[in-house]
């Protein structure tokens, strides 16, 4: 190979390594903010247990995936969660005998807020 061919080959090799190296490492993290309110729809519920989980449908029925998180709401009724990748998760909040449920869709590099109402 002549000098020009070697230079072009080297340039293309370095360029492709740079592109491959940066395209796989960008941040895809997602944040979920769950607000739990009482049956009236406006009163925040503090100290409620909030669970986020993925349910997968199988031939033998629904199964809870390994993707799970749980936390407790503060006095403002909110609990925050951080995930590495986008996902669609079920929400279950409980306090005593009261339960709130919902679904949240996490978006890449976004903070997604969802309010659930205790019944």
mmCIF file of C-alpha atoms in Angstrom:
data_model
loop_
_atom_site.group_PDB
_atom_site.id
_atom_site.type_symbol
_atom_site.label_atom_id
_atom_site.label_comp_id
_atom_site.label_asym_id
_atom_site.label_seq_id
_atom_site.Cartn_x
_atom_site.Cartn_y
_atom_site.Cartn_z
ATOM 1 C CA UNK A 1 0.000 0.000 0.000
ATOM 2 C CA UNK A 2 1.212 3.420 -0.743
ATOM 3 C CA UNK A 3 1.424 6.252 1.778
ATOM 4 C CA UNK A 4 -1.890 7.865 0.742
ATOM 5 C CA UNK A 5 -3.781 4.570 1.060
ATOM 6 C CA UNK A 6 -2.274 3.950 4.504
ATOM 7 C CA UNK A 7 -3.234 7.469 5.630
ATOM 8 C CA UNK A 8 -6.807 7.103 4.397
ATOM 9 C CA UNK A 9 -7.112 3.671 6.019
ATOM 10 C CA UNK A 10 -5.732 4.998 9.331
ATOM 11 C CA UNK A 11 -8.081 7.987 9.246
ATOM 12 C CA UNK A 12 -11.130 5.791 8.576
ATOM 13 C CA UNK A 13 -10.123 3.363 11.312
ATOM 14 C CA UNK A 14 -9.736 6.128 13.896
ATOM 15 C CA UNK A 15 -12.990 7.764 12.779
ATOM 16 C CA UNK A 16 -14.957 4.517 13.053
ATOM 17 C CA UNK A 17 -13.519 3.807 16.520
ATOM 18 C CA UNK A 18 -14.496 7.284 17.677
ATOM 19 C CA UNK A 19 -18.038 6.899 16.395
ATOM 20 C CA UNK A 20 -18.438 3.409 17.860
ATOM 21 C CA UNK A 21 -16.983 4.489 21.178
ATOM 22 C CA UNK A 22 -19.292 7.457 21.674
ATOM 23 C CA UNK A 23 -22.526 6.055 20.281
ATOM 24 C CA UNK A 24 -22.874 3.312 22.889
ATOM 25 C CA UNK A 25 -22.061 5.322 25.985
ATOM 26 C CA UNK A 26 -24.628 8.102 26.050
ATOM 27 C CA UNK A 27 -26.756 8.487 29.157
ATOM 28 C CA UNK A 28 -30.237 6.974 28.899
ATOM 29 C CA UNK A 29 -31.222 7.380 32.544
ATOM 30 C CA UNK A 30 -34.825 8.104 33.475
ATOM 31 C CA UNK A 31 -36.430 9.588 36.564
ATOM 32 C CA UNK A 32 -39.890 8.754 37.894
ATOM 33 C CA UNK A 33 -41.700 11.006 40.372
ATOM 34 C CA UNK A 34 -44.788 9.365 41.848
ATOM 35 C CA UNK A 35 -47.272 11.494 43.784
ATOM 36 C CA UNK A 36 -49.823 9.730 45.971
ATOM 37 C CA UNK A 37 -53.003 11.613 46.848
ATOM 38 C CA UNK A 38 -56.022 10.708 48.982
ATOM 39 C CA UNK A 39 -59.456 9.878 47.587
ATOM 40 C CA UNK A 40 -60.301 13.602 47.367
ATOM 41 C CA UNK A 41 -57.599 13.934 44.704
ATOM 42 C CA UNK A 42 -55.730 16.830 46.285
ATOM 43 C CA UNK A 43 -54.462 15.817 49.745
ATOM 44 C CA UNK A 44 -50.933 14.323 49.564
ATOM 45 C CA UNK A 45 -50.419 11.005 51.350
ATOM 46 C CA UNK A 46 -47.160 10.850 53.281
ATOM 47 C CA UNK A 47 -45.481 7.621 54.421
ATOM 48 C CA UNK A 48 -47.152 5.539 51.693
ATOM 49 C CA UNK A 49 -45.154 2.589 50.357
ATOM 50 C CA UNK A 50 -44.663 2.953 46.584
ATOM 51 C CA UNK A 51 -43.627 0.000 44.431
ATOM 52 C CA UNK A 52 -42.665 0.158 40.756
ATOM 53 C CA UNK A 53 -42.416 -3.129 38.888
ATOM 54 C CA UNK A 54 -42.575 -4.615 35.414
ATOM 55 C CA UNK A 55 -45.156 -7.283 34.685
ATOM 56 C CA UNK A 56 -44.442 -9.649 31.805
ATOM 57 C CA UNK A 57 -47.124 -11.774 30.149
ATOM 58 C CA UNK A 58 -46.155 -15.412 29.655
ATOM 59 C CA UNK A 59 -47.999 -18.507 28.472
ATOM 60 C CA UNK A 60 -48.543 -19.566 32.092
ATOM 61 C CA UNK A 61 -49.732 -16.085 33.143
ATOM 62 C CA UNK A 62 -48.272 -12.748 34.227
ATOM 63 C CA UNK A 63 -44.868 -12.723 35.963
ATOM 64 C CA UNK A 64 -43.142 -9.870 37.790
ATOM 65 C CA UNK A 65 -39.766 -9.132 36.194
ATOM 66 C CA UNK A 66 -36.545 -8.419 38.064
ATOM 67 C CA UNK A 67 -36.956 -4.723 37.336
ATOM 68 C CA UNK A 68 -38.384 -3.374 40.626
ATOM 69 C CA UNK A 69 -38.031 -0.411 42.938
ATOM 70 C CA UNK A 70 -39.718 0.698 46.107
ATOM 71 C CA UNK A 71 -39.721 3.729 48.314
ATOM 72 C CA UNK A 72 -41.806 5.754 50.760
ATOM 73 C CA UNK A 73 -43.502 9.073 50.061
ATOM 74 C CA UNK A 74 -42.479 12.194 51.917
ATOM 75 C CA UNK A 75 -44.879 14.631 53.568
ATOM 76 C CA UNK A 76 -45.572 16.092 50.110
ATOM 77 C CA UNK A 77 -46.830 12.685 48.920
ATOM 78 C CA UNK A 78 -43.997 12.122 46.428
ATOM 79 C CA UNK A 79 -41.398 9.410 45.967
ATOM 80 C CA UNK A 80 -38.614 9.618 43.365
ATOM 81 C CA UNK A 81 -36.923 6.792 41.495
ATOM 82 C CA UNK A 82 -33.979 6.657 39.075
ATOM 83 C CA UNK A 83 -33.628 4.005 36.336
ATOM 84 C CA UNK A 84 -30.832 3.418 33.840
ATOM 85 C CA UNK A 85 -33.118 2.708 30.868
ATOM 86 C CA UNK A 86 -36.631 3.567 29.664
ATOM 87 C CA UNK A 87 -39.374 1.169 30.731
ATOM 88 C CA UNK A 88 -43.111 0.802 31.256
ATOM 89 C CA UNK A 89 -43.801 0.034 34.896
ATOM 90 C CA UNK A 90 -46.798 -0.728 37.078
ATOM 91 C CA UNK A 91 -47.303 1.429 40.173
ATOM 92 C CA UNK A 92 -48.733 0.202 43.477
ATOM 93 C CA UNK A 93 -48.933 2.520 46.482
ATOM 94 C CA UNK A 94 -50.234 1.318 49.831
ATOM 95 C CA UNK A 95 -50.896 2.830 53.235
ATOM 96 C CA UNK A 96 -52.867 0.769 55.701
ATOM 97 C CA UNK A 97 -55.815 -0.711 53.816
ATOM 98 C CA UNK A 98 -55.773 1.962 51.099
ATOM 99 C CA UNK A 99 -54.298 1.175 47.680
ATOM 100 C CA UNK A 100 -53.492 3.241 44.596
ATOM 101 C CA UNK A 101 -52.420 1.781 41.248
ATOM 102 C CA UNK A 102 -51.282 3.075 37.893
ATOM 103 C CA UNK A 103 -48.811 2.736 35.049
ATOM 104 C CA UNK A 104 -45.867 4.967 34.147
ATOM 105 C CA UNK A 105 -43.857 5.093 30.927
ATOM 106 C CA UNK A 106 -40.282 6.220 31.521
ATOM 107 C CA UNK A 107 -38.680 8.201 28.720
ATOM 108 C CA UNK A 108 -34.961 8.453 27.977
ATOM 109 C CA UNK A 109 -33.332 11.460 29.720
ATOM 110 C CA UNK A 110 -36.724 12.630 31.043
ATOM 111 C CA UNK A 111 -38.350 13.142 34.422
ATOM 112 C CA UNK A 112 -41.821 11.614 34.211
ATOM 113 C CA UNK A 113 -44.390 12.538 36.858
ATOM 114 C CA UNK A 114 -47.447 10.444 37.673
ATOM 115 C CA UNK A 115 -50.160 10.965 40.309
ATOM 116 C CA UNK A 116 -52.062 8.000 41.729
ATOM 117 C CA UNK A 117 -55.166 8.229 43.920
ATOM 118 C CA UNK A 118 -55.769 6.127 47.029
ATOM 119 C CA UNK A 119 -59.022 4.166 47.110
#
